[in-house]
């Protein structure tokens, strides 16, 4: 068995995810995980598929045959579990340029892997400005105190609020 990570981007349209899931199924793949989004009118997604070695080429050909969809397929080795725990982190503050760059730089200083990042900006009801929120899933080595990371992130700006969900994911 192989584990594939498939990245997709193309014109969004009704039925596209069904076409993808049917294509994976018809080529004997097992859809393991995914993150799919519509951004600026485009479909963007990443899918993890387990599949037998002999079915990889036919799946790749079928996916690449879907109109108006760019496909990138990476074969990934199976990895052993590291000595870490996955935690959720939410960072909220007044929207400004550079928040993601500053936060990810601090996270990288601790050697922490970002598993997932979702962000958005929305109008602040009371102030009329914009509030930026970023939600992370982070693999944090068990030897790193969450308080150290929290202090480093809060030190970036007076208006950043840093919250951890300390329960394991």
PDB file of N, CA, C and O in Angstrom, residues 87-94 96 99 102-104 106-107 110 112 131-136 138 140 145-166:
ATOM      1  N   UNK A  87      -1.997  20.152  19.878  1.00  0.00           N
ATOM      2  CA  UNK A  87      -2.808  21.119  20.619  1.00  0.00           C
ATOM      3  C   UNK A  87      -3.406  22.125  19.649  1.00  0.00           C
ATOM      4  O   UNK A  87      -2.817  22.429  18.609  1.00  0.00           O
ATOM      5  N   UNK A  88      -4.559  22.657  20.022  1.00  0.00           N
ATOM      6  CA  UNK A  88      -5.183  23.742  19.262  1.00  0.00           C
ATOM      7  C   UNK A  88      -4.718  25.071  19.836  1.00  0.00           C
ATOM      8  O   UNK A  88      -4.599  25.220  21.053  1.00  0.00           O
ATOM      9  N   UNK A  89      -4.471  26.025  18.965  1.00  0.00           N
ATOM     10  CA  UNK A  89      -4.070  27.368  19.343  1.00  0.00           C
ATOM     11  C   UNK A  89      -4.911  28.340  18.546  1.00  0.00           C
ATOM     12  O   UNK A  89      -5.070  28.188  17.334  1.00  0.00           O
ATOM     13  N   UNK A  90      -5.464  29.341  19.225  1.00  0.00           N
ATOM     14  CA  UNK A  90      -6.191  30.418  18.549  1.00  0.00           C
ATOM     15  C   UNK A  90      -5.496  31.731  18.862  1.00  0.00           C
ATOM     16  O   UNK A  90      -5.207  32.015  20.024  1.00  0.00           O
ATOM     17  N   UNK A  91      -5.210  32.493  17.824  1.00  0.00           N
ATOM     18  CA  UNK A  91      -4.593  33.816  17.964  1.00  0.00           C
ATOM     19  C   UNK A  91      -5.578  34.826  17.378  1.00  0.00           C
ATOM     20  O   UNK A  91      -6.014  34.682  16.231  1.00  0.00           O
ATOM     21  N   UNK A  92      -5.934  35.830  18.176  1.00  0.00           N
ATOM     22  CA  UNK A  92      -6.891  36.849  17.749  1.00  0.00           C
ATOM     23  C   UNK A  92      -6.300  38.227  18.009  1.00  0.00           C
ATOM     24  O   UNK A  92      -5.655  38.446  19.038  1.00  0.00           O
ATOM     25  N   UNK A  93      -6.515  39.155  17.091  1.00  0.00           N
ATOM     26  CA  UNK A  93      -6.036  40.521  17.284  1.00  0.00           C
ATOM     27  C   UNK A  93      -6.583  41.455  16.231  1.00  0.00           C
ATOM     28  O   UNK A  93      -7.268  41.022  15.298  1.00  0.00           O
ATOM     29  N   UNK A  94      -6.280  42.729  16.377  1.00  0.00           N
ATOM     30  CA  UNK A  94      -6.662  43.700  15.357  1.00  0.00           C
ATOM     31  C   UNK A  94      -5.947  43.337  14.069  1.00  0.00           C
ATOM     32  O   UNK A  94      -4.740  43.070  14.065  1.00  0.00           O
ATOM     33  N   UNK A  96      -3.942  43.377  10.827  1.00  0.00           N
ATOM     34  CA  UNK A  96      -2.849  44.179  10.271  1.00  0.00           C
ATOM     35  C   UNK A  96      -1.968  43.247   9.456  1.00  0.00           C
ATOM     36  O   UNK A  96      -1.993  42.032   9.618  1.00  0.00           O
ATOM     37  N   UNK A  99       0.680  39.475  10.651  1.00  0.00           N
ATOM     38  CA  UNK A  99       0.375  38.664  11.829  1.00  0.00           C
ATOM     39  C   UNK A  99       0.791  37.213  11.609  1.00  0.00           C
ATOM     40  O   UNK A  99       1.479  36.623  12.446  1.00  0.00           O
ATOM     41  N   UNK A 102       4.611  36.791  11.706  1.00  0.00           N
ATOM     42  CA  UNK A 102       5.177  36.911  13.049  1.00  0.00           C
ATOM     43  C   UNK A 102       4.882  35.675  13.897  1.00  0.00           C
ATOM     44  O   UNK A 102       5.765  35.147  14.584  1.00  0.00           O
ATOM     45  N   UNK A 103       3.633  35.218  13.853  1.00  0.00           N
ATOM     46  CA  UNK A 103       3.238  34.066  14.670  1.00  0.00           C
ATOM     47  C   UNK A 103       3.945  32.802  14.200  1.00  0.00           C
ATOM     48  O   UNK A 103       4.484  32.045  15.014  1.00  0.00           O
ATOM     49  N   UNK A 104       3.985  32.568  12.888  1.00  0.00           N
ATOM     50  CA  UNK A 104       4.643  31.346  12.403  1.00  0.00           C
ATOM     51  C   UNK A 104       6.144  31.383  12.638  1.00  0.00           C
ATOM     52  O   UNK A 104       6.759  30.341  12.857  1.00  0.00           O
ATOM     53  N   UNK A 106       7.581  32.685  15.323  1.00  0.00           N
ATOM     54  CA  UNK A 106       7.737  32.281  16.725  1.00  0.00           C
ATOM     55  C   UNK A 106       7.517  30.781  16.897  1.00  0.00           C
ATOM     56  O   UNK A 106       8.260  30.124  17.624  1.00  0.00           O
ATOM     57  N   UNK A 107       6.516  30.246  16.231  1.00  0.00           N
ATOM     58  CA  UNK A 107       6.241  28.813  16.306  1.00  0.00           C
ATOM     59  C   UNK A 107       7.448  28.026  15.799  1.00  0.00           C
ATOM     60  O   UNK A 107       7.865  27.040  16.409  1.00  0.00           O
ATOM     61  N   UNK A 110      10.451  27.439  18.107  1.00  0.00           N
ATOM     62  CA  UNK A 110      10.293  26.358  19.077  1.00  0.00           C
ATOM     63  C   UNK A 110      10.391  24.976  18.422  1.00  0.00           C
ATOM     64  O   UNK A 110      10.286  23.956  19.104  1.00  0.00           O
ATOM     65  N   UNK A 112       8.236  23.682  16.318  1.00  0.00           N
ATOM     66  CA  UNK A 112       6.888  23.109  16.344  1.00  0.00           C
ATOM     67  C   UNK A 112       6.363  22.989  14.917  1.00  0.00           C
ATOM     68  O   UNK A 112       6.503  23.907  14.106  1.00  0.00           O
ATOM     69  N   UNK A 131     -11.083  42.374  12.834  1.00  0.00           N
ATOM     70  CA  UNK A 131     -10.465  41.455  13.778  1.00  0.00           C
ATOM     71  C   UNK A 131      -9.964  40.249  12.994  1.00  0.00           C
ATOM     72  O   UNK A 131     -10.691  39.669  12.185  1.00  0.00           O
ATOM     73  N   UNK A 132      -8.716  39.875  13.222  1.00  0.00           N
ATOM     74  CA  UNK A 132      -8.088  38.736  12.559  1.00  0.00           C
ATOM     75  C   UNK A 132      -8.042  37.574  13.538  1.00  0.00           C
ATOM     76  O   UNK A 132      -7.662  37.745  14.697  1.00  0.00           O
ATOM     77  N   UNK A 133      -8.408  36.384  13.067  1.00  0.00           N
ATOM     78  CA  UNK A 133      -8.335  35.179  13.885  1.00  0.00           C
ATOM     79  C   UNK A 133      -7.628  34.091  13.089  1.00  0.00           C
ATOM     80  O   UNK A 133      -7.923  33.878  11.910  1.00  0.00           O
ATOM     81  N   UNK A 134      -6.694  33.411  13.745  1.00  0.00           N
ATOM     82  CA  UNK A 134      -5.997  32.269  13.152  1.00  0.00           C
ATOM     83  C   UNK A 134      -6.117  31.093  14.113  1.00  0.00           C
ATOM     84  O   UNK A 134      -5.846  31.225  15.306  1.00  0.00           O
ATOM     85  N   UNK A 135      -6.579  29.963  13.584  1.00  0.00           N
ATOM     86  CA  UNK A 135      -6.699  28.726  14.358  1.00  0.00           C
ATOM     87  C   UNK A 135      -5.668  27.735  13.847  1.00  0.00           C
ATOM     88  O   UNK A 135      -5.637  27.424  12.650  1.00  0.00           O
ATOM     89  N   UNK A 136      -4.833  27.252  14.752  1.00  0.00           N
ATOM     90  CA  UNK A 136      -3.758  26.327  14.426  1.00  0.00           C
ATOM     91  C   UNK A 136      -3.988  24.990  15.127  1.00  0.00           C
ATOM     92  O   UNK A 136      -4.465  24.969  16.259  1.00  0.00           O
ATOM     93  N   UNK A 138      -1.209  22.298  16.261  1.00  0.00           N
ATOM     94  CA  UNK A 138       0.249  22.244  16.353  1.00  0.00           C
ATOM     95  C   UNK A 138       0.707  20.946  17.002  1.00  0.00           C
ATOM     96  O   UNK A 138       0.150  20.525  18.015  1.00  0.00           O
ATOM     97  N   UNK A 140       3.322  19.747  19.269  1.00  0.00           N
ATOM     98  CA  UNK A 140       4.255  20.370  20.207  1.00  0.00           C
ATOM     99  C   UNK A 140       4.967  19.271  20.984  1.00  0.00           C
ATOM    100  O   UNK A 140       4.316  18.416  21.593  1.00  0.00           O
ATOM    101  N   UNK A 145       7.084  23.577  27.300  1.00  0.00           N
ATOM    102  CA  UNK A 145       5.939  24.073  28.079  1.00  0.00           C
ATOM    103  C   UNK A 145       5.064  25.006  27.229  1.00  0.00           C
ATOM    104  O   UNK A 145       5.576  25.914  26.566  1.00  0.00           O
ATOM    105  N   UNK A 146       3.756  24.761  27.232  1.00  0.00           N
ATOM    106  CA  UNK A 146       2.842  25.625  26.475  1.00  0.00           C
ATOM    107  C   UNK A 146       2.946  27.070  26.932  1.00  0.00           C
ATOM    108  O   UNK A 146       2.794  27.995  26.139  1.00  0.00           O
ATOM    109  N   UNK A 147       3.243  27.268  28.218  1.00  0.00           N
ATOM    110  CA  UNK A 147       3.335  28.638  28.733  1.00  0.00           C
ATOM    111  C   UNK A 147       4.475  29.404  28.062  1.00  0.00           C
ATOM    112  O   UNK A 147       4.351  30.607  27.824  1.00  0.00           O
ATOM    113  N   UNK A 148       5.578  28.733  27.739  1.00  0.00           N
ATOM    114  CA  UNK A 148       6.699  29.405  27.066  1.00  0.00           C
ATOM    115  C   UNK A 148       6.286  29.892  25.676  1.00  0.00           C
ATOM    116  O   UNK A 148       6.582  31.019  25.286  1.00  0.00           O
ATOM    117  N   UNK A 149       5.589  29.036  24.937  1.00  0.00           N
ATOM    118  CA  UNK A 149       5.122  29.423  23.613  1.00  0.00           C
ATOM    119  C   UNK A 149       4.094  30.544  23.727  1.00  0.00           C
ATOM    120  O   UNK A 149       4.150  31.527  22.983  1.00  0.00           O
ATOM    121  N   UNK A 150       3.165  30.430  24.669  1.00  0.00           N
ATOM    122  CA  UNK A 150       2.153  31.463  24.869  1.00  0.00           C
ATOM    123  C   UNK A 150       2.765  32.815  25.164  1.00  0.00           C
ATOM    124  O   UNK A 150       2.359  33.828  24.593  1.00  0.00           O
ATOM    125  N   UNK A 151       3.769  32.852  26.053  1.00  0.00           N
ATOM    126  CA  UNK A 151       4.435  34.112  26.384  1.00  0.00           C
ATOM    127  C   UNK A 151       5.139  34.708  25.174  1.00  0.00           C
ATOM    128  O   UNK A 151       5.093  35.923  24.949  1.00  0.00           O
ATOM    129  N   UNK A 152       5.786  33.863  24.387  1.00  0.00           N
ATOM    130  CA  UNK A 152       6.483  34.357  23.190  1.00  0.00           C
ATOM    131  C   UNK A 152       5.491  34.961  22.197  1.00  0.00           C
ATOM    132  O   UNK A 152       5.752  36.021  21.622  1.00  0.00           O
ATOM    133  N   UNK A 153       4.350  34.310  22.016  1.00  0.00           N
ATOM    134  CA  UNK A 153       3.352  34.818  21.072  1.00  0.00           C
ATOM    135  C   UNK A 153       2.700  36.093  21.587  1.00  0.00           C
ATOM    136  O   UNK A 153       2.498  37.042  20.827  1.00  0.00           O
ATOM    137  N   UNK A 154       2.381  36.136  22.866  1.00  0.00           N
ATOM    138  CA  UNK A 154       1.773  37.344  23.427  1.00  0.00           C
ATOM    139  C   UNK A 154       2.744  38.514  23.409  1.00  0.00           C
ATOM    140  O   UNK A 154       2.324  39.666  23.347  1.00  0.00           O
ATOM    141  N   UNK A 155       4.041  38.241  23.429  1.00  0.00           N
ATOM    142  CA  UNK A 155       5.044  39.285  23.370  1.00  0.00           C
ATOM    143  C   UNK A 155       5.162  39.941  22.007  1.00  0.00           C
ATOM    144  O   UNK A 155       5.825  40.974  21.864  1.00  0.00           O
ATOM    145  N   UNK A 156       4.531  39.385  20.996  1.00  0.00           N
ATOM    146  CA  UNK A 156       4.598  39.956  19.653  1.00  0.00           C
ATOM    147  C   UNK A 156       3.856  41.283  19.552  1.00  0.00           C
ATOM    148  O   UNK A 156       4.238  42.157  18.798  1.00  0.00           O
ATOM    149  N   UNK A 157       2.743  41.417  20.297  1.00  0.00           N
ATOM    150  CA  UNK A 157       1.923  42.612  20.193  1.00  0.00           C
ATOM    151  C   UNK A 157       1.011  42.707  21.410  1.00  0.00           C
ATOM    152  O   UNK A 157       0.552  41.687  21.928  1.00  0.00           O
ATOM    153  N   UNK A 158       0.731  43.931  21.829  1.00  0.00           N
ATOM    154  CA  UNK A 158      -0.157  44.138  22.968  1.00  0.00           C
ATOM    155  C   UNK A 158      -1.586  43.689  22.697  1.00  0.00           C
ATOM    156  O   UNK A 158      -2.329  43.385  23.621  1.00  0.00           O
ATOM    157  N   UNK A 159      -1.983  43.659  21.422  1.00  0.00           N
ATOM    158  CA  UNK A 159      -3.380  43.347  21.135  1.00  0.00           C
ATOM    159  C   UNK A 159      -3.629  41.893  20.758  1.00  0.00           C
ATOM    160  O   UNK A 159      -4.750  41.515  20.448  1.00  0.00           O
ATOM    161  N   UNK A 160      -2.612  41.039  20.774  1.00  0.00           N
ATOM    162  CA  UNK A 160      -2.826  39.634  20.423  1.00  0.00           C
ATOM    163  C   UNK A 160      -3.316  38.853  21.637  1.00  0.00           C
ATOM    164  O   UNK A 160      -2.739  38.931  22.719  1.00  0.00           O
ATOM    165  N   UNK A 161      -4.370  38.085  21.443  1.00  0.00           N
ATOM    166  CA  UNK A 161      -4.893  37.194  22.466  1.00  0.00           C
ATOM    167  C   UNK A 161      -4.535  35.775  22.031  1.00  0.00           C
ATOM    168  O   UNK A 161      -4.848  35.369  20.908  1.00  0.00           O
ATOM    169  N   UNK A 162      -3.873  35.025  22.902  1.00  0.00           N
ATOM    170  CA  UNK A 162      -3.401  33.679  22.596  1.00  0.00           C
ATOM    171  C   UNK A 162      -4.125  32.707  23.514  1.00  0.00           C
ATOM    172  O   UNK A 162      -4.064  32.843  24.732  1.00  0.00           O
ATOM    173  N   UNK A 163      -4.812  31.729  22.922  1.00  0.00           N
ATOM    174  CA  UNK A 163      -5.548  30.744  23.707  1.00  0.00           C
ATOM    175  C   UNK A 163      -5.217  29.350  23.223  1.00  0.00           C
ATOM    176  O   UNK A 163      -5.275  29.066  22.026  1.00  0.00           O
ATOM    177  N   UNK A 164      -4.860  28.462  24.161  1.00  0.00           N
ATOM    178  CA  UNK A 164      -4.621  27.058  23.865  1.00  0.00           C
ATOM    179  C   UNK A 164      -5.804  26.233  24.341  1.00  0.00           C
ATOM    180  O   UNK A 164      -6.366  26.508  25.397  1.00  0.00           O
ATOM    181  N   UNK A 165      -6.172  25.228  23.553  1.00  0.00           N
ATOM    182  CA  UNK A 165      -7.042  24.186  24.045  1.00  0.00           C
ATOM    183  C   UNK A 165      -6.084  23.099  24.481  1.00  0.00           C
ATOM    184  O   UNK A 165      -5.484  22.413  23.639  1.00  0.00           O
ATOM    185  N   UNK A 166      -5.898  22.939  25.767  1.00  0.00           N
ATOM    186  CA  UNK A 166      -4.851  22.039  26.260  1.00  0.00           C
ATOM    187  C   UNK A 166      -5.250  20.579  26.221  1.00  0.00           C
ATOM    188  O   UNK A 166      -4.440  19.709  26.526  1.00  0.00           O
TER     189      UNK A 166
END
